[in-house]
Amino acid sequence: SQKIEQNSEALNIQEGKTATLTCNYTNYSPAYLQWYRQDPGRGPVFLLLIRENEKEKRKERLKVTFDTTLKQSLFHITASQPADSATYLCALDKFGSSNTGKLIFGQGTTLQVKP
Amino acid sequence: ETGVTQSPTHLIKTRGQQVTLRCSSQSGHNTVSWYQQALGQGPQFIFQYYREEENGRGNFPPRFSGLQFPNYSSELNVNALELDDSALYLCASSRLAGGPDNEQFFGPGTRLTVL
């Protein structure tokens, strides 16, 4: 069955450093991969979508890579700030070739940025 | 703010009872999806509604049912509540039914506790 895995252990980094989060998937050939941010007690907020034919995508201090051979996406936050502390979720569409909104999420990685 | 609202914020029920959760989407958003998020896990897809018809379902039993109304509101109904139904229930709406621009807007969620 389709499976998405993210580092379950929390990631603790110092302010100003680059945070790198990993998302691996199996039994799947998605056309799109998405990253969301979730703060405690809140719903996820969409950050970035990357397509299978895009190796890398950037948005301000965020960078996402998508390696369909390794079946892996890396999510980077450069010059991290304490306000970046949150849980980050990786998501793929249930129907791999589409982006229907029927999402399968990883379990999320909690990032803590210390001042 | 995404413009997606959910009510109530918190709810406590006992095993065997029935519950109705509500979601109000942004105007023009014809698609609404519901997710269940257990503590420490990523959201799990329950089902999706498009123009008031069910448009796909995850691995949830029939006691989970839904409705979507013409005024961009929707409901999630759960019958015969079980202890494992305790979770954060999220709705997400979108303007489109698919494609790379099909961004999902999540509400803040309803925290359901089943005793």
Short mmCIF file of C-alpha atoms in Angstrom, two decimals:
data_model
loop_
_atom_site.label_atom_id
_atom_site.label_comp_id
_atom_site.label_asym_id
_atom_site.label_seq_id
_atom_site.Cartn_x
_atom_site.Cartn_y
_atom_site.Cartn_z
CA SER A 1 0.00 0.00 0.00
CA GLN A 2 1.04 3.63 -0.44
CA LYS A 3 3.22 4.84 2.40
CA ILE A 4 4.82 8.17 3.28
CA GLU A 5 7.47 8.46 5.99
CA GLN A 6 8.93 11.51 7.66
CA ASN A 7 11.47 11.71 10.46
CA SER A 8 9.38 11.11 13.56
CA GLU A 9 12.00 12.57 15.87
CA ALA A 10 11.85 16.31 16.46
CA LEU A 11 14.51 18.41 14.78
CA ASN A 12 16.20 20.98 17.00
CA ILE A 13 18.40 23.62 15.38
CA GLN A 14 19.92 26.97 16.22
CA GLU A 15 18.50 30.19 14.82
CA GLY A 16 20.14 31.17 11.55
CA LYS A 17 20.98 27.60 10.52
CA THR A 18 19.37 25.65 7.69
CA ALA A 19 16.75 23.08 8.64
CA THR A 20 16.41 20.03 6.38
CA LEU A 21 13.40 17.74 6.63
CA THR A 22 13.00 14.47 4.76
CA CYS A 23 9.99 12.78 3.19
CA ASN A 24 10.22 9.29 1.71
CA TYR A 25 7.48 7.39 -0.05
CA THR A 26 6.97 3.82 -1.27
CA ASN A 27 4.59 1.98 -3.61
CA TYR A 28 3.81 5.23 -5.30
CA SER A 29 4.52 7.31 -8.41
CA PRO A 30 3.12 10.75 -7.62
CA ALA A 31 2.97 13.58 -10.10
CA TYR A 32 2.88 16.18 -7.30
CA LEU A 33 4.25 16.45 -3.79
CA GLN A 34 3.16 19.07 -1.27
CA TRP A 35 4.47 20.47 2.00
CA TYR A 36 2.32 21.95 4.73
CA ARG A 37 3.00 23.70 8.03
CA GLN A 38 0.89 22.95 11.09
CA ASP A 39 0.98 24.87 14.35
CA PRO A 40 -0.40 23.31 17.57
CA GLY A 41 -4.20 23.28 17.62
CA ARG A 42 -4.43 24.67 14.09
CA GLY A 43 -5.13 23.23 10.65
CA PRO A 44 -2.32 22.65 8.14
CA VAL A 45 -1.31 25.58 5.93
CA PHE A 46 -0.16 24.93 2.37
CA LEU A 47 3.44 25.96 1.68
CA LEU A 48 4.67 24.54 -1.61
CA LEU A 49 3.75 22.10 -4.37
CA ILE A 50 6.40 20.56 -6.59
CA ARG A 51 5.76 18.57 -9.76
CA GLU A 52 7.54 15.37 -10.75
CA ASN A 53 9.36 17.13 -13.60
CA GLU A 54 10.67 19.86 -11.26
CA LYS A 55 13.88 19.02 -9.44
CA GLU A 56 13.70 22.00 -7.14
CA LYS A 57 11.31 24.75 -6.14
CA ARG A 58 11.88 27.85 -4.02
CA LYS A 59 9.68 30.28 -2.15
CA GLU A 60 11.42 32.95 -0.08
CA ARG A 61 13.51 31.03 2.52
CA LEU A 62 11.95 27.67 1.59
CA LYS A 63 13.38 25.18 -0.88
CA VAL A 64 11.91 21.80 -1.85
CA THR A 65 13.55 19.09 -3.93
CA PHE A 66 11.81 16.09 -5.48
CA ASP A 67 13.80 13.00 -6.51
CA THR A 68 11.48 10.49 -8.17
CA THR A 69 14.31 7.94 -8.50
CA LEU A 70 15.05 7.96 -4.77
CA LYS A 71 11.34 8.48 -4.01
CA GLN A 72 12.29 11.30 -1.70
CA SER A 73 11.64 14.98 -1.11
CA LEU A 74 13.80 17.30 0.97
CA PHE A 75 12.41 20.47 2.52
CA HIS A 76 14.88 23.19 3.50
CA ILE A 77 14.35 26.34 5.55
CA THR A 78 17.35 28.65 5.29
CA ALA A 79 18.23 31.29 7.88
CA SER A 80 15.77 29.66 10.26
CA GLN A 81 13.93 31.74 12.86
CA PRO A 82 12.14 30.77 16.09
CA ALA A 83 8.87 31.62 14.28
CA ASP A 84 9.58 28.68 11.94
CA SER A 85 9.03 26.29 14.86
CA ALA A 86 6.09 24.07 13.88
CA THR A 87 5.26 20.62 12.51
CA TYR A 88 5.88 20.19 8.81
CA LEU A 89 3.82 17.68 6.84
CA CYS A 90 4.57 16.08 3.52
CA ALA A 91 1.56 15.09 1.39
CA LEU A 92 0.87 13.20 -1.82
CA ASP A 93 -2.36 12.80 -3.70
CA LYS A 94 -4.21 9.50 -3.20
CA PHE A 95 -4.42 9.31 -6.99
CA GLY A 96 -0.79 9.72 -7.95
CA SER A 97 -1.14 11.25 -11.38
CA SER A 98 -3.57 13.95 -10.24
CA ASN A 99 -3.88 16.63 -7.61
CA THR A 100 -7.45 15.95 -6.52
CA GLY A 101 -7.16 17.13 -2.94
CA LYS A 102 -7.54 13.57 -1.61
CA LEU A 103 -4.25 13.69 0.25
CA ILE A 104 -2.14 11.11 2.03
CA PHE A 105 0.02 12.76 4.69
CA GLY A 106 3.19 11.71 6.42
CA GLN A 107 3.19 11.80 10.20
CA GLY A 108 5.01 15.13 10.23
CA THR A 109 8.32 16.32 11.63
CA THR A 110 8.37 18.85 14.44
CA LEU A 111 10.97 21.58 14.04
CA GLN A 112 12.17 23.60 17.01
CA VAL A 113 14.36 26.62 16.26
CA LYS A 114 16.20 27.93 19.31
CA PRO A 115 17.27 31.57 19.60
CA GLU B 1 -6.77 33.39 7.84
CA THR B 2 -7.91 30.92 5.19
CA GLY B 3 -11.62 31.76 5.48
CA VAL B 4 -12.54 28.16 6.34
CA THR B 5 -14.32 27.89 9.67
CA GLN B 6 -15.34 24.85 11.72
CA SER B 7 -17.68 24.36 14.64
CA PRO B 8 -17.64 23.49 17.40
CA THR B 9 -14.03 23.99 18.47
CA HIS B 10 -14.16 21.23 21.04
CA LEU B 11 -16.67 18.48 21.74
CA ILE B 12 -16.96 15.70 24.31
CA LYS B 13 -19.19 12.71 23.62
CA THR B 14 -19.63 9.25 25.10
CA ARG B 15 -19.20 5.96 23.33
CA GLY B 16 -22.22 4.99 21.20
CA GLN B 17 -23.44 8.55 20.69
CA GLN B 18 -23.71 10.37 17.39
CA VAL B 19 -21.97 13.65 16.46
CA THR B 20 -22.25 16.26 13.71
CA LEU B 21 -19.32 18.52 12.88
CA ARG B 22 -19.70 21.57 10.65
CA CYS B 23 -17.48 23.34 8.16
CA SER B 24 -17.99 26.59 6.27
CA SER B 25 -15.87 26.99 3.15
CA GLN B 26 -14.85 30.07 1.24
CA SER B 27 -17.29 31.33 -1.35
CA GLY B 28 -16.69 29.66 -4.70
CA HIS B 29 -15.02 26.58 -3.21
CA ASN B 30 -16.95 23.66 -4.69
CA THR B 31 -14.81 20.92 -3.17
CA VAL B 32 -14.57 20.01 0.51
CA SER B 33 -12.55 17.19 2.02
CA TRP B 34 -12.64 15.87 5.58
CA TYR B 35 -9.67 14.46 7.50
CA GLN B 36 -9.15 12.76 10.86
CA GLN B 37 -5.92 13.56 12.70
CA ALA B 38 -4.97 11.47 15.73
CA LEU B 39 -2.48 12.92 18.18
CA GLY B 40 1.04 12.85 16.81
CA GLN B 41 -0.06 11.62 13.39
CA GLY B 42 -0.69 13.20 10.03
CA PRO B 43 -4.25 13.81 8.82
CA GLN B 44 -6.06 10.80 7.29
CA PHE B 45 -8.45 11.34 4.37
CA ILE B 46 -12.06 10.46 5.22
CA PHE B 47 -13.97 11.58 2.13
CA GLN B 48 -14.46 14.41 -0.34
CA TYR B 49 -17.54 16.16 -1.64
CA TYR B 50 -17.76 17.99 -4.95
CA ARG B 51 -20.88 19.97 -5.84
CA GLU B 52 -22.88 18.18 -3.14
CA GLU B 53 -21.98 14.65 -4.24
CA GLU B 54 -19.49 12.30 -2.54
CA ASN B 55 -16.38 12.24 -4.70
CA GLY B 56 -14.10 9.64 -3.15
CA ARG B 57 -13.65 8.00 0.21
CA GLY B 58 -10.78 6.81 2.35
CA ASN B 59 -10.64 3.72 4.56
CA PHE B 60 -13.38 4.75 6.95
CA PRO B 61 -16.52 2.73 7.80
CA PRO B 62 -20.02 3.77 6.68
CA ARG B 63 -20.81 5.22 10.11
CA PHE B 64 -18.76 8.21 8.88
CA SER B 65 -21.00 10.12 6.51
CA GLY B 66 -21.20 13.63 5.14
CA LEU B 67 -23.25 16.26 3.42
CA GLN B 68 -22.37 19.32 1.38
CA PHE B 69 -24.81 22.19 0.91
CA PRO B 70 -25.16 24.80 -1.87
CA ASN B 71 -24.11 27.60 0.50
CA TYR B 72 -20.52 26.21 0.78
CA SER B 73 -21.16 24.60 4.14
CA SER B 74 -20.74 20.92 4.90
CA GLU B 75 -21.18 18.38 7.68
CA LEU B 76 -19.38 15.30 8.94
CA ASN B 77 -21.59 12.86 10.83
CA VAL B 78 -20.25 10.01 12.91
CA ASN B 79 -22.62 7.40 14.34
CA ALA B 80 -22.01 4.88 17.11
CA LEU B 81 -18.92 6.69 18.39
CA GLU B 82 -15.95 4.61 19.50
CA LEU B 83 -13.07 5.60 21.76
CA ASP B 84 -10.69 5.54 18.75
CA ASP B 85 -12.75 8.26 17.08
CA SER B 86 -11.15 10.75 19.48
CA ALA B 87 -9.14 13.04 17.20
CA LEU B 88 -8.90 16.44 15.52
CA TYR B 89 -11.29 16.58 12.58
CA LEU B 90 -10.24 18.90 9.79
CA CYS B 91 -12.07 20.11 6.72
CA ALA B 92 -10.30 21.50 3.68
CA SER B 93 -11.86 23.34 0.78
CA SER B 94 -10.65 24.23 -2.67
CA ARG B 95 -11.88 26.11 -5.69
CA LEU B 96 -10.91 23.42 -8.16
CA ALA B 97 -11.40 19.65 -8.40
CA GLY B 98 -7.88 18.90 -9.58
CA GLY B 99 -4.73 20.12 -11.24
CA PRO B 100 -1.50 21.74 -10.03
CA ASP B 101 -3.29 24.88 -8.82
CA ASN B 102 -5.72 22.91 -6.64
CA GLU B 103 -4.59 24.42 -3.33
CA GLN B 104 -6.26 23.09 -0.19
CA PHE B 105 -7.37 25.53 2.51
CA PHE B 106 -7.78 23.88 5.91
CA GLY B 107 -9.98 24.98 8.76
CA PRO B 108 -8.77 25.08 12.38
CA GLY B 109 -10.40 21.73 13.19
CA THR B 110 -12.81 20.33 15.77
CA ARG B 111 -11.26 18.42 18.68
CA LEU B 112 -13.54 15.45 19.46
CA THR B 113 -13.08 13.48 22.66
CA VAL B 114 -15.01 10.24 23.10
CA LEU B 115 -15.27 8.95 26.67
#
